[in-house]
Amino acid sequence: MLRDQNGLTEKEFLAAYRVEDYPRPSVACDMAVFAIAPGEAPSYRRLPALELRVLLIQRGVHPCLGSWALPGGFVRPGETVGQAAARELREETGLSGVYLEQLGVFSTPGRDPRTWVMSCAHLALTDSRRLSPQAGDDARGAAWFSLGAPPEENGRLSLALSRGEERLEVQAAFPGGSLLAGPEEGVLEESRGLAFDHGLILACALRRLRQEVEAGLSPLPFYLLPREFTLTQLQQVYEVILGRQLPKAAFRRKLAPLVEETGSYAGKAGHRPALLFRQKAAKEEQP
């Protein structure tokens, strides 16, 4: 039977272990949930432009009472952070079955005024047919905000969120400049209207999404679309995410391996019906 330097077996060590001797943080999950939705059409002959939206909840409890925040909450005993993220999203907004991907851990001291709290943040994506969140749990309200973000300049990313007359602003800096920079490398320089450090989480989530899109051949944009879509809609999704326009011919050549024709056409949109496409099913690797 193995014994440690103090002569204890593992069973004896565990029986004498005092968990209160070691300060422990609370662990939370926060989700940056993105969707693509149509804006206002410039005319009846043209398709409406698409816009990127982010889901926020209005806090109904202290701290930051009344402020907007990303949906989230604390991890419960017996569940993983992924399970906690899905549960909190469902409880606070009514959304379920969305794409969830771990973004990173945010652990800057003092990020939560209550106590030592570390957040395992997630990137979440859903399509425009699911744009009716319902506030629940301790949230006063849940709403989609339009998100505008020009391309990053000199390691700085500016976010402008709007809903009706309400405006929120975020300015984040990433001194390393790389899209691969982790959460701890970002600095929240300004956050107007968002609780805690959720402005930084949101900025990091958008950078991750842009990184995946820039790399090409990523499946993530398809989570923001209905199952069938036009190539124009697909290109608009890429452009909305990146914050810039893309050459049409080059874009279609690059995305050709990812899509296939459905044989169906969109309804009356623009001058003539457009051919509908869907994401091409991934081929299974042969043994």
Tab-separated table of N, CA and C in Angstrom, residues 75-182:
chain	number	residue	atom	x	y	z
A	75	VAL	N	-22.139	27.236	-12.064
A	75	VAL	CA	-22.124	25.796	-12.269
A	75	VAL	C	-22.562	25.112	-10.977
A	76	ARG	N	-23.466	24.161	-11.114
A	76	ARG	CA	-23.970	23.433	-9.949
A	76	ARG	C	-23.153	22.168	-9.707
A	77	PRO	N	-23.144	21.676	-8.464
A	77	PRO	CA	-22.460	20.412	-8.194
A	77	PRO	C	-23.035	19.293	-9.059
A	78	GLY	N	-22.166	18.476	-9.597
A	78	GLY	CA	-22.618	17.336	-10.378
A	78	GLY	C	-22.841	17.600	-11.844
A	79	GLU	N	-22.555	18.806	-12.339
A	79	GLU	CA	-22.720	19.074	-13.764
A	79	GLU	C	-21.435	19.650	-14.336
A	80	THR	N	-21.215	19.429	-15.621
A	80	THR	CA	-20.063	19.989	-16.309
A	80	THR	C	-20.354	21.445	-16.672
A	81	VAL	N	-19.316	22.176	-17.087
A	81	VAL	CA	-19.544	23.567	-17.490
A	81	VAL	C	-20.409	23.617	-18.752
A	82	GLY	N	-20.275	22.612	-19.628
A	82	GLY	CA	-21.119	22.575	-20.818
A	82	GLY	C	-22.582	22.365	-20.475
A	83	GLN	N	-22.843	21.493	-19.531
A	83	GLN	CA	-24.215	21.263	-19.085
A	83	GLN	C	-24.768	22.505	-18.400
A	84	ALA	N	-23.935	23.177	-17.613
A	84	ALA	CA	-24.370	24.397	-16.937
A	84	ALA	C	-24.691	25.486	-17.949
A	85	ALA	N	-23.873	25.609	-18.994
A	85	ALA	CA	-24.117	26.624	-20.020
A	85	ALA	C	-25.454	26.393	-20.714
A	86	ALA	N	-25.723	25.147	-21.100
A	86	ALA	CA	-26.987	24.834	-21.773
A	86	ALA	C	-28.171	25.071	-20.838
A	87	ARG	N	-28.021	24.695	-19.573
A	87	ARG	CA	-29.113	24.873	-18.612
A	87	ARG	C	-29.405	26.347	-18.372
A	88	GLU	N	-28.354	27.139	-18.132
A	88	GLU	CA	-28.549	28.565	-17.858
A	88	GLU	C	-29.166	29.282	-19.060
A	89	LEU	N	-28.742	28.904	-20.260
A	89	LEU	CA	-29.311	29.527	-21.454
A	89	LEU	C	-30.797	29.210	-21.561
A	90	ARG	N	-31.152	27.981	-21.266
A	90	ARG	CA	-32.557	27.577	-21.318
A	90	ARG	C	-33.372	28.275	-20.238
A	91	GLU	N	-32.825	28.341	-19.014
A	91	GLU	CA	-33.562	28.927	-17.902
A	91	GLU	C	-33.731	30.440	-18.048
A	92	GLU	N	-32.712	31.121	-18.568
A	92	GLU	CA	-32.764	32.582	-18.636
A	92	GLU	C	-33.402	33.122	-19.899
A	93	THR	N	-33.387	32.338	-20.983
A	93	THR	CA	-33.895	32.862	-22.251
A	93	THR	C	-34.912	31.958	-22.935
A	94	GLY	N	-35.011	30.701	-22.513
A	94	GLY	CA	-35.908	29.771	-23.172
A	94	GLY	C	-35.311	29.099	-24.390
A	95	LEU	N	-34.067	29.444	-24.765
A	95	LEU	CA	-33.428	28.835	-25.929
A	95	LEU	C	-32.779	27.518	-25.543
A	96	SER	N	-32.888	26.531	-26.432
A	96	SER	CA	-32.241	25.248	-26.197
A	96	SER	C	-31.808	24.672	-27.542
A	97	GLY	N	-30.890	23.719	-27.486
A	97	GLY	CA	-30.446	23.069	-28.706
A	97	GLY	C	-29.603	23.932	-29.614
A	98	VAL	N	-28.982	25.006	-29.088
A	98	VAL	CA	-28.144	25.864	-29.920
A	98	VAL	C	-26.721	25.314	-29.941
A	99	TYR	N	-25.943	25.760	-30.918
A	99	TYR	CA	-24.540	25.366	-30.985
A	99	TYR	C	-23.764	26.073	-29.870
A	100	LEU	N	-23.014	25.301	-29.086
A	100	LEU	CA	-22.228	25.850	-27.985
A	100	LEU	C	-20.789	25.383	-28.106
A	101	GLU	N	-19.858	26.306	-27.924
A	101	GLU	CA	-18.433	26.002	-28.001
A	101	GLU	C	-17.710	26.780	-26.908
A	102	GLN	N	-16.838	26.108	-26.148
A	102	GLN	CA	-16.107	26.808	-25.098
A	102	GLN	C	-15.203	27.870	-25.701
A	103	LEU	N	-15.272	29.057	-25.139
A	103	LEU	CA	-14.491	30.185	-25.615
A	103	LEU	C	-13.199	30.349	-24.825
A	104	GLY	N	-13.282	30.243	-23.522
A	104	GLY	CA	-12.106	30.414	-22.676
A	104	GLY	C	-12.510	30.761	-21.259
A	105	VAL	N	-11.543	30.808	-20.377
A	105	VAL	CA	-11.781	31.108	-18.972
A	105	VAL	C	-11.393	32.556	-18.692
A	106	PHE	N	-12.296	33.287	-18.056
A	106	PHE	CA	-12.057	34.677	-17.677
A	106	PHE	C	-11.910	34.715	-16.159
A	107	SER	N	-10.722	35.108	-15.695
A	107	SER	CA	-10.414	34.974	-14.266
A	107	SER	C	-9.717	36.195	-13.674
A	108	THR	N	-9.840	37.342	-14.316
A	108	THR	CA	-9.210	38.551	-13.789
A	108	THR	C	-9.731	38.844	-12.384
A	109	PRO	N	-8.834	39.029	-11.409
A	109	PRO	CA	-9.288	39.329	-10.043
A	109	PRO	C	-10.197	40.554	-10.013
A	110	GLY	N	-11.287	40.465	-9.235
A	110	GLY	CA	-12.206	41.587	-9.101
A	110	GLY	C	-13.228	41.701	-10.207
A	111	ARG	N	-13.301	40.720	-11.105
A	111	ARG	CA	-14.244	40.815	-12.224
A	111	ARG	C	-15.705	40.748	-11.766
A	112	ASP	N	-15.936	40.224	-10.563
A	112	ASP	CA	-17.276	40.163	-9.984
A	112	ASP	C	-17.192	40.736	-8.577
A	113	PRO	N	-18.018	41.746	-8.244
A	113	PRO	CA	-17.919	42.388	-6.931
A	113	PRO	C	-18.370	41.511	-5.769
A	114	ARG	N	-19.037	40.385	-6.047
A	114	ARG	CA	-19.544	39.552	-4.958
A	114	ARG	C	-18.449	38.738	-4.287
A	115	THR	N	-17.637	38.093	-5.119
A	115	THR	CA	-16.619	37.197	-4.580
A	115	THR	C	-15.677	36.818	-5.716
A	116	TRP	N	-14.814	35.878	-5.449
A	116	TRP	CA	-13.882	35.384	-6.463
A	116	TRP	C	-14.658	34.477	-7.412
A	117	VAL	N	-14.865	34.949	-8.633
A	117	VAL	CA	-15.654	34.209	-9.621
A	117	VAL	C	-14.863	34.078	-10.914
A	118	MET	N	-14.704	32.858	-11.362
A	118	MET	CA	-14.115	32.591	-12.670
A	118	MET	C	-15.234	32.164	-13.618
A	119	SER	N	-15.187	32.649	-14.848
A	119	SER	CA	-16.233	32.306	-15.814
A	119	SER	C	-15.650	31.507	-16.968
A	120	CYS	N	-16.273	30.357	-17.236
A	120	CYS	CA	-15.950	29.581	-18.432
A	120	CYS	C	-16.931	30.024	-19.514
A	121	ALA	N	-16.485	30.942	-20.353
A	121	ALA	CA	-17.377	31.547	-21.341
A	121	ALA	C	-17.545	30.640	-22.561
A	122	HIS	N	-18.695	30.776	-23.207
A	122	HIS	CA	-19.017	29.971	-24.384
A	122	HIS	C	-19.459	30.866	-25.536
A	123	LEU	N	-19.136	30.439	-26.735
A	123	LEU	CA	-19.664	31.020	-27.967
A	123	LEU	C	-20.864	30.179	-28.380
A	124	ALA	N	-21.984	30.824	-28.678
A	124	ALA	CA	-23.198	30.106	-29.067
A	124	ALA	C	-23.742	30.717	-30.356
A	125	LEU	N	-24.299	29.863	-31.216
A	125	LEU	CA	-24.828	30.297	-32.507
A	125	LEU	C	-26.208	29.685	-32.726
A	126	THR	N	-27.111	30.478	-33.309
A	126	THR	CA	-28.433	29.978	-33.651
A	126	THR	C	-28.920	30.706	-34.892
A	127	ASP	N	-29.957	30.191	-35.527
A	127	ASP	CA	-30.428	30.826	-36.759
A	127	ASP	C	-31.580	31.790	-36.474
A	128	SER	N	-31.940	32.571	-37.489
A	128	SER	CA	-32.875	33.681	-37.311
A	128	SER	C	-34.299	33.240	-37.014
A	129	ARG	N	-34.611	31.957	-37.168
A	129	ARG	CA	-35.972	31.493	-36.880
A	129	ARG	C	-36.215	31.366	-35.388
A	130	ARG	N	-35.162	31.556	-34.589
A	130	ARG	CA	-35.299	31.353	-33.141
A	130	ARG	C	-35.039	32.671	-32.404
A	131	LEU	N	-35.612	33.742	-32.924
A	131	LEU	CA	-35.354	35.067	-32.377
A	131	LEU	C	-36.453	35.547	-31.433
A	132	SER	N	-37.001	34.653	-30.640
A	132	SER	CA	-38.035	35.041	-29.691
A	132	SER	C	-37.691	34.534	-28.291
A	133	PRO	N	-36.622	35.080	-27.691
A	133	PRO	CA	-36.244	34.620	-26.352
A	133	PRO	C	-37.264	35.050	-25.307
A	134	GLN	N	-37.390	34.251	-24.259
A	134	GLN	CA	-38.295	34.557	-23.158
A	134	GLN	C	-37.482	34.632	-21.863
A	135	ALA	N	-37.558	35.758	-21.194
A	135	ALA	CA	-36.792	35.924	-19.959
A	135	ALA	C	-37.315	34.984	-18.884
A	136	GLY	N	-36.395	34.443	-18.108
A	136	GLY	CA	-36.768	33.561	-17.021
A	136	GLY	C	-35.760	33.630	-15.909
A	137	ASP	N	-35.903	32.765	-14.920
A	137	ASP	CA	-34.982	32.695	-13.790
A	137	ASP	C	-34.901	34.070	-13.132
A	138	ASP	N	-33.677	34.622	-12.953
A	138	ASP	CA	-33.547	35.918	-12.286
A	138	ASP	C	-33.344	37.055	-13.286
A	139	ALA	N	-33.671	36.832	-14.559
A	139	ALA	CA	-33.534	37.872	-15.575
A	139	ALA	C	-34.803	38.707	-15.650
A	140	ARG	N	-34.638	40.029	-15.712
A	140	ARG	CA	-35.784	40.922	-15.841
A	140	ARG	C	-36.315	40.921	-17.260
A	141	GLY	N	-35.433	40.729	-18.228
A	141	GLY	CA	-35.836	40.723	-19.628
A	141	GLY	C	-34.762	40.062	-20.466
A	142	ALA	N	-35.122	39.655	-21.671
A	142	ALA	CA	-34.186	39.073	-22.622
A	142	ALA	C	-34.472	39.675	-23.983
A	143	ALA	N	-33.436	40.112	-24.693
A	143	ALA	CA	-33.655	40.787	-25.963
A	143	ALA	C	-32.433	40.637	-26.864
A	144	TRP	N	-32.704	40.704	-28.171
A	144	TRP	CA	-31.627	40.696	-29.152
A	144	TRP	C	-31.202	42.133	-29.457
A	145	PHE	N	-29.901	42.377	-29.439
A	145	PHE	CA	-29.332	43.676	-29.792
A	145	PHE	C	-28.585	43.559	-31.115
A	146	SER	N	-28.777	44.534	-31.994
A	146	SER	CA	-27.975	44.596	-33.215
A	146	SER	C	-26.533	44.910	-32.831
A	147	LEU	N	-25.595	44.221	-33.459
A	147	LEU	CA	-24.180	44.379	-33.123
A	147	LEU	C	-23.411	44.849	-34.342
A	148	GLY	N	-22.811	46.018	-34.208
A	148	GLY	CA	-21.958	46.537	-35.262
A	148	GLY	C	-20.525	46.585	-34.784
A	149	ALA	N	-19.601	46.108	-35.624
A	149	ALA	CA	-18.193	46.079	-35.236
A	149	ALA	C	-17.332	46.164	-36.490
A	150	PRO	N	-16.705	47.320	-36.745
A	150	PRO	CA	-15.808	47.412	-37.896
A	150	PRO	C	-14.595	46.502	-37.688
A	151	PRO	N	-13.851	46.226	-38.752
A	151	PRO	CA	-12.655	45.397	-38.598
A	151	PRO	C	-11.715	45.964	-37.534
A	152	GLU	N	-11.030	45.083	-36.861
A	152	GLU	CA	-10.110	45.466	-35.787
A	152	GLU	C	-8.984	46.330	-36.331
A	153	GLU	N	-8.601	47.357	-35.574
A	153	GLU	CA	-7.516	48.250	-35.980
A	153	GLU	C	-6.502	48.372	-34.851
A	154	ASN	N	-5.250	48.082	-35.155
A	154	ASN	CA	-4.165	48.226	-34.187
A	154	ASN	C	-4.464	47.511	-32.868
A	155	GLY	N	-5.048	46.319	-32.982
A	155	GLY	CA	-5.325	45.542	-31.785
A	155	GLY	C	-6.497	46.038	-30.970
A	156	ARG	N	-7.324	46.922	-31.524
A	156	ARG	CA	-8.493	47.435	-30.813
A	156	ARG	C	-9.773	47.076	-31.568
A	157	LEU	N	-10.749	46.686	-30.795
A	157	LEU	CA	-12.038	46.288	-31.361
A	157	LEU	C	-13.135	47.107	-30.703
A	158	SER	N	-13.938	47.777	-31.524
A	158	SER	CA	-15.039	48.602	-31.028
A	158	SER	C	-16.363	47.931	-31.367
A	159	LEU	N	-17.224	47.788	-30.368
A	159	LEU	CA	-18.531	47.180	-30.550
A	159	LEU	C	-19.611	48.207	-30.242
A	160	ALA	N	-20.624	48.265	-31.092
A	160	ALA	CA	-21.776	49.138	-30.866
A	160	ALA	C	-23.024	48.267	-30.895
A	161	LEU	N	-23.745	48.243	-29.775
A	161	LEU	CA	-24.952	47.438	-29.661
A	161	LEU	C	-26.154	48.362	-29.578
A	162	SER	N	-27.214	48.019	-30.287
A	162	SER	CA	-28.388	48.889	-30.296
A	162	SER	C	-29.676	48.075	-30.311
A	163	ARG	N	-30.685	48.657	-29.660
A	163	ARG	CA	-32.032	48.081	-29.643
A	163	ARG	C	-32.986	49.245	-29.451
A	164	GLY	N	-33.677	49.611	-30.529
A	164	GLY	CA	-34.519	50.797	-30.463
A	164	GLY	C	-33.659	52.022	-30.186
A	165	GLU	N	-34.009	52.750	-29.121
A	165	GLU	CA	-33.250	53.944	-28.752
A	165	GLU	C	-32.098	53.629	-27.801
A	166	GLU	N	-31.988	52.384	-27.388
A	166	GLU	CA	-30.957	52.009	-26.419
A	166	GLU	C	-29.637	51.727	-27.122
A	167	ARG	N	-28.542	52.231	-26.535
A	167	ARG	CA	-27.219	52.068	-27.116
A	167	ARG	C	-26.233	51.591	-26.051
A	168	LEU	N	-25.447	50.573	-26.395
A	168	LEU	CA	-24.378	50.076	-25.539
A	168	LEU	C	-23.081	50.124	-26.335
A	169	GLU	N	-21.974	50.386	-25.652
A	169	GLU	CA	-20.689	50.493	-26.350
A	169	GLU	C	-19.605	49.740	-25.597
A	170	VAL	N	-18.709	49.123	-26.376
A	170	VAL	CA	-17.590	48.379	-25.808
A	170	VAL	C	-16.330	48.709	-26.597
A	171	GLN	N	-15.236	48.917	-25.874
A	171	GLN	CA	-13.925	49.108	-26.497
A	171	GLN	C	-12.962	48.148	-25.815
A	172	ALA	N	-12.403	47.225	-26.598
A	172	ALA	CA	-11.476	46.242	-26.050
A	172	ALA	C	-10.167	46.293	-26.823
A	173	ALA	N	-9.086	46.041	-26.115
A	173	ALA	CA	-7.757	46.065	-26.731
A	173	ALA	C	-7.096	44.706	-26.567
A	174	PHE	N	-6.382	44.301	-27.602
A	174	PHE	CA	-5.653	43.041	-27.595
A	174	PHE	C	-4.211	43.345	-27.995
A	175	PRO	N	-3.367	43.662	-27.020
A	175	PRO	CA	-2.006	44.124	-27.310
A	175	PRO	C	-1.204	43.173	-28.186
A	176	GLY	N	-1.452	41.855	-28.048
A	176	GLY	CA	-0.710	40.911	-28.873
A	176	GLY	C	-1.079	41.011	-30.339
A	177	GLY	N	-2.299	41.483	-30.617
A	177	GLY	CA	-2.733	41.672	-31.991
A	177	GLY	C	-3.215	40.426	-32.694
A	178	SER	N	-2.888	39.249	-32.170
A	178	SER	CA	-3.247	38.006	-32.847
A	178	SER	C	-4.676	37.607	-32.536
A	179	LEU	N	-5.364	37.057	-33.542
A	179	LEU	CA	-6.705	36.545	-33.322
A	179	LEU	C	-6.679	35.323	-32.407
A	180	LEU	N	-5.494	34.738	-32.239
A	180	LEU	CA	-5.355	33.572	-31.379
A	180	LEU	C	-5.159	33.957	-29.919
A	181	ALA	N	-5.106	35.260	-29.630
A	181	ALA	CA	-4.900	35.707	-28.254
A	181	ALA	C	-6.001	35.177	-27.350
A	182	GLY	N	-5.600	34.699	-26.172
A	182	GLY	CA	-6.563	34.159	-25.228
A	182	GLY	C	-7.286	35.249	-24.469
